[in-house]
């Protein structure tokens, strides 16, 4: 039987949001997956600026297009679901960069399945 443990994103301090400061690859570290357990990763983003901003999630690798998940985060519209519980393991890293620095904040959590 599997065990689920809810955790903060490893790039978060005390469960707070992670500010996206990078505007190109490699992006800011959002989460590093467990070495052997499966991490079910949920990510939401909020854009504190007025204009829409393109956000790129680097999912387990920095190579475009293989590891890139691009999306647009609307300006001042509250939290937007970006990653709906996708799985990652083997110490792979999730990173993020945005076309505008310091306006997108990443929130989320991990369900670790072991």
PDB file of C-alpha atoms in Angstrom:
ATOM      1  CA  UNK A   1       0.000   0.000   0.000  1.00  0.00           C
ATOM      2  CA  UNK A   2       1.306   3.452  -0.937  1.00  0.00           C
ATOM      3  CA  UNK A   3       1.915   6.232   1.560  1.00  0.00           C
ATOM      4  CA  UNK A   4       1.169   9.869   0.623  1.00  0.00           C
ATOM      5  CA  UNK A   5       2.992  12.666   2.432  1.00  0.00           C
ATOM      6  CA  UNK A   6       2.102  16.291   1.666  1.00  0.00           C
ATOM      7  CA  UNK A   7       5.188  18.546   1.484  1.00  0.00           C
ATOM      8  CA  UNK A   8       6.085  22.098   0.532  1.00  0.00           C
ATOM      9  CA  UNK A   9       7.968  22.682  -2.707  1.00  0.00           C
ATOM     10  CA  UNK A  10      11.664  22.209  -1.931  1.00  0.00           C
ATOM     11  CA  UNK A  11      12.482  25.656  -3.382  1.00  0.00           C
ATOM     12  CA  UNK A  12      10.088  27.311  -0.936  1.00  0.00           C
ATOM     13  CA  UNK A  13      11.143  28.838   2.372  1.00  0.00           C
ATOM     14  CA  UNK A  14       8.613  27.989   5.086  1.00  0.00           C
ATOM     15  CA  UNK A  15       5.929  27.212   2.475  1.00  0.00           C
ATOM     16  CA  UNK A  16       5.974  30.753   1.063  1.00  0.00           C
ATOM     17  CA  UNK A  17       5.777  31.575  -2.629  1.00  0.00           C
ATOM     18  CA  UNK A  18       8.863  31.393  -4.825  1.00  0.00           C
ATOM     19  CA  UNK A  19       9.591  34.578  -6.783  1.00  0.00           C
ATOM     20  CA  UNK A  20      10.633  33.937 -10.390  1.00  0.00           C
ATOM     21  CA  UNK A  21      13.678  36.143 -10.916  1.00  0.00           C
ATOM     22  CA  UNK A  22      15.203  34.463 -13.968  1.00  0.00           C
ATOM     23  CA  UNK A  23      14.250  35.537 -17.503  1.00  0.00           C
ATOM     24  CA  UNK A  24      16.039  32.699 -19.333  1.00  0.00           C
ATOM     25  CA  UNK A  25      17.218  29.147 -18.831  1.00  0.00           C
ATOM     26  CA  UNK A  26      18.236  27.852 -16.362  1.00  0.00           C
ATOM     27  CA  UNK A  27      15.320  29.084 -14.300  1.00  0.00           C
ATOM     28  CA  UNK A  28      14.860  29.411 -10.557  1.00  0.00           C
ATOM     29  CA  UNK A  29      14.656  26.085  -8.703  1.00  0.00           C
ATOM     30  CA  UNK A  30      11.069  25.303  -7.759  1.00  0.00           C
ATOM     31  CA  UNK A  31      11.387  21.689  -6.629  1.00  0.00           C
ATOM     32  CA  UNK A  32      13.836  18.802  -6.665  1.00  0.00           C
ATOM     33  CA  UNK A  33      12.077  15.440  -6.864  1.00  0.00           C
ATOM     34  CA  UNK A  34      12.854  12.583  -4.495  1.00  0.00           C
ATOM     35  CA  UNK A  35      15.575  10.152  -5.532  1.00  0.00           C
ATOM     36  CA  UNK A  36      13.244   7.101  -5.605  1.00  0.00           C
ATOM     37  CA  UNK A  37       9.718   8.008  -4.452  1.00  0.00           C
ATOM     38  CA  UNK A  38       7.228   9.575  -6.868  1.00  0.00           C
ATOM     39  CA  UNK A  39       6.502  13.265  -6.334  1.00  0.00           C
ATOM     40  CA  UNK A  40       3.059  14.432  -7.463  1.00  0.00           C
ATOM     41  CA  UNK A  41       3.719  18.137  -8.024  1.00  0.00           C
ATOM     42  CA  UNK A  42       1.033  20.831  -7.957  1.00  0.00           C
ATOM     43  CA  UNK A  43       2.053  24.321  -9.051  1.00  0.00           C
ATOM     44  CA  UNK A  44       0.055  27.542  -9.156  1.00  0.00           C
ATOM     45  CA  UNK A  45       1.342  30.954 -10.213  1.00  0.00           C
ATOM     46  CA  UNK A  46       0.243  34.502  -9.586  1.00  0.00           C
ATOM     47  CA  UNK A  47       1.326  37.502 -11.635  1.00  0.00           C
ATOM     48  CA  UNK A  48       1.503  40.672  -9.524  1.00  0.00           C
ATOM     49  CA  UNK A  49       2.081  42.884 -12.574  1.00  0.00           C
ATOM     50  CA  UNK A  50      -0.581  44.472 -14.755  1.00  0.00           C
ATOM     51  CA  UNK A  51       0.453  42.829 -18.056  1.00  0.00           C
ATOM     52  CA  UNK A  52       0.235  39.139 -18.949  1.00  0.00           C
ATOM     53  CA  UNK A  53       3.585  37.325 -18.583  1.00  0.00           C
ATOM     54  CA  UNK A  54       4.873  34.211 -20.334  1.00  0.00           C
ATOM     55  CA  UNK A  55       6.112  31.668 -17.783  1.00  0.00           C
ATOM     56  CA  UNK A  56       8.188  28.634 -18.733  1.00  0.00           C
ATOM     57  CA  UNK A  57       8.408  25.622 -16.451  1.00  0.00           C
ATOM     58  CA  UNK A  58      11.483  23.468 -17.053  1.00  0.00           C
ATOM     59  CA  UNK A  59      10.168  20.006 -16.198  1.00  0.00           C
ATOM     60  CA  UNK A  60      13.055  17.739 -15.196  1.00  0.00           C
ATOM     61  CA  UNK A  61      15.417  19.155 -17.822  1.00  0.00           C
ATOM     62  CA  UNK A  62      16.369  22.493 -19.316  1.00  0.00           C
ATOM     63  CA  UNK A  63      16.336  21.395 -22.962  1.00  0.00           C
ATOM     64  CA  UNK A  64      13.766  23.077 -25.191  1.00  0.00           C
ATOM     65  CA  UNK A  65      11.297  21.841 -26.235  1.00  0.00           C
ATOM     66  CA  UNK A  66      11.569  18.477 -24.421  1.00  0.00           C
ATOM     67  CA  UNK A  67      11.489  19.847 -20.874  1.00  0.00           C
ATOM     68  CA  UNK A  68       9.641  23.121 -21.445  1.00  0.00           C
ATOM     69  CA  UNK A  69       6.062  23.793 -20.424  1.00  0.00           C
ATOM     70  CA  UNK A  70       5.200  27.341 -21.547  1.00  0.00           C
ATOM     71  CA  UNK A  71       2.098  29.175 -20.342  1.00  0.00           C
ATOM     72  CA  UNK A  72       0.798  32.696 -19.928  1.00  0.00           C
ATOM     73  CA  UNK A  73      -0.018  34.014 -16.461  1.00  0.00           C
ATOM     74  CA  UNK A  74      -2.622  36.812 -16.672  1.00  0.00           C
ATOM     75  CA  UNK A  75      -1.812  40.062 -14.879  1.00  0.00           C
ATOM     76  CA  UNK A  76      -3.336  40.583 -11.421  1.00  0.00           C
ATOM     77  CA  UNK A  77      -5.779  37.698 -11.761  1.00  0.00           C
ATOM     78  CA  UNK A  78      -5.054  35.605  -8.673  1.00  0.00           C
ATOM     79  CA  UNK A  79      -3.634  32.092  -8.551  1.00  0.00           C
ATOM     80  CA  UNK A  80      -3.628  30.149 -11.832  1.00  0.00           C
ATOM     81  CA  UNK A  81      -3.149  26.373 -11.962  1.00  0.00           C
ATOM     82  CA  UNK A  82       0.016  25.627 -13.953  1.00  0.00           C
ATOM     83  CA  UNK A  83       0.946  21.997 -13.124  1.00  0.00           C
ATOM     84  CA  UNK A  84      -1.993  19.749 -12.078  1.00  0.00           C
ATOM     85  CA  UNK A  85      -0.233  16.995 -10.147  1.00  0.00           C
ATOM     86  CA  UNK A  86       2.255  15.718 -12.723  1.00  0.00           C
ATOM     87  CA  UNK A  87       4.710  13.078 -11.523  1.00  0.00           C
ATOM     88  CA  UNK A  88       8.494  13.327 -11.242  1.00  0.00           C
ATOM     89  CA  UNK A  89      11.207  11.230  -9.544  1.00  0.00           C
ATOM     90  CA  UNK A  90      14.914  10.385  -9.752  1.00  0.00           C
ATOM     91  CA  UNK A  91      16.124  13.732  -8.280  1.00  0.00           C
ATOM     92  CA  UNK A  92      14.961  15.616 -11.387  1.00  0.00           C
ATOM     93  CA  UNK A  93      14.575  19.367 -10.959  1.00  0.00           C
ATOM     94  CA  UNK A  94      11.658  21.667 -11.785  1.00  0.00           C
ATOM     95  CA  UNK A  95      12.734  25.222 -12.635  1.00  0.00           C
ATOM     96  CA  UNK A  96      10.916  28.322 -13.857  1.00  0.00           C
ATOM     97  CA  UNK A  97      11.727  31.501 -15.755  1.00  0.00           C
ATOM     98  CA  UNK A  98       9.482  34.317 -16.972  1.00  0.00           C
ATOM     99  CA  UNK A  99       9.732  36.954 -19.670  1.00  0.00           C
ATOM    100  CA  UNK A 100       9.521  39.605 -16.923  1.00  0.00           C
ATOM    101  CA  UNK A 101      11.525  39.222 -13.706  1.00  0.00           C
ATOM    102  CA  UNK A 102      10.101  39.574 -10.193  1.00  0.00           C
ATOM    103  CA  UNK A 103       6.366  39.656 -10.986  1.00  0.00           C
ATOM    104  CA  UNK A 104       5.458  35.942 -11.052  1.00  0.00           C
ATOM    105  CA  UNK A 105       5.261  34.065  -7.760  1.00  0.00           C
ATOM    106  CA  UNK A 106       5.048  30.242  -7.685  1.00  0.00           C
ATOM    107  CA  UNK A 107       2.979  28.470  -5.009  1.00  0.00           C
ATOM    108  CA  UNK A 108       2.266  24.801  -4.637  1.00  0.00           C
ATOM    109  CA  UNK A 109       2.872  21.539  -2.859  1.00  0.00           C
ATOM    110  CA  UNK A 110       4.020  17.975  -3.388  1.00  0.00           C
ATOM    111  CA  UNK A 111       2.337  14.692  -2.558  1.00  0.00           C
ATOM    112  CA  UNK A 112       5.221  12.267  -2.078  1.00  0.00           C
ATOM    113  CA  UNK A 113       4.140   8.720  -2.906  1.00  0.00           C
ATOM    114  CA  UNK A 114       6.264   5.959  -1.419  1.00  0.00           C
TER     115      UNK A 114
END
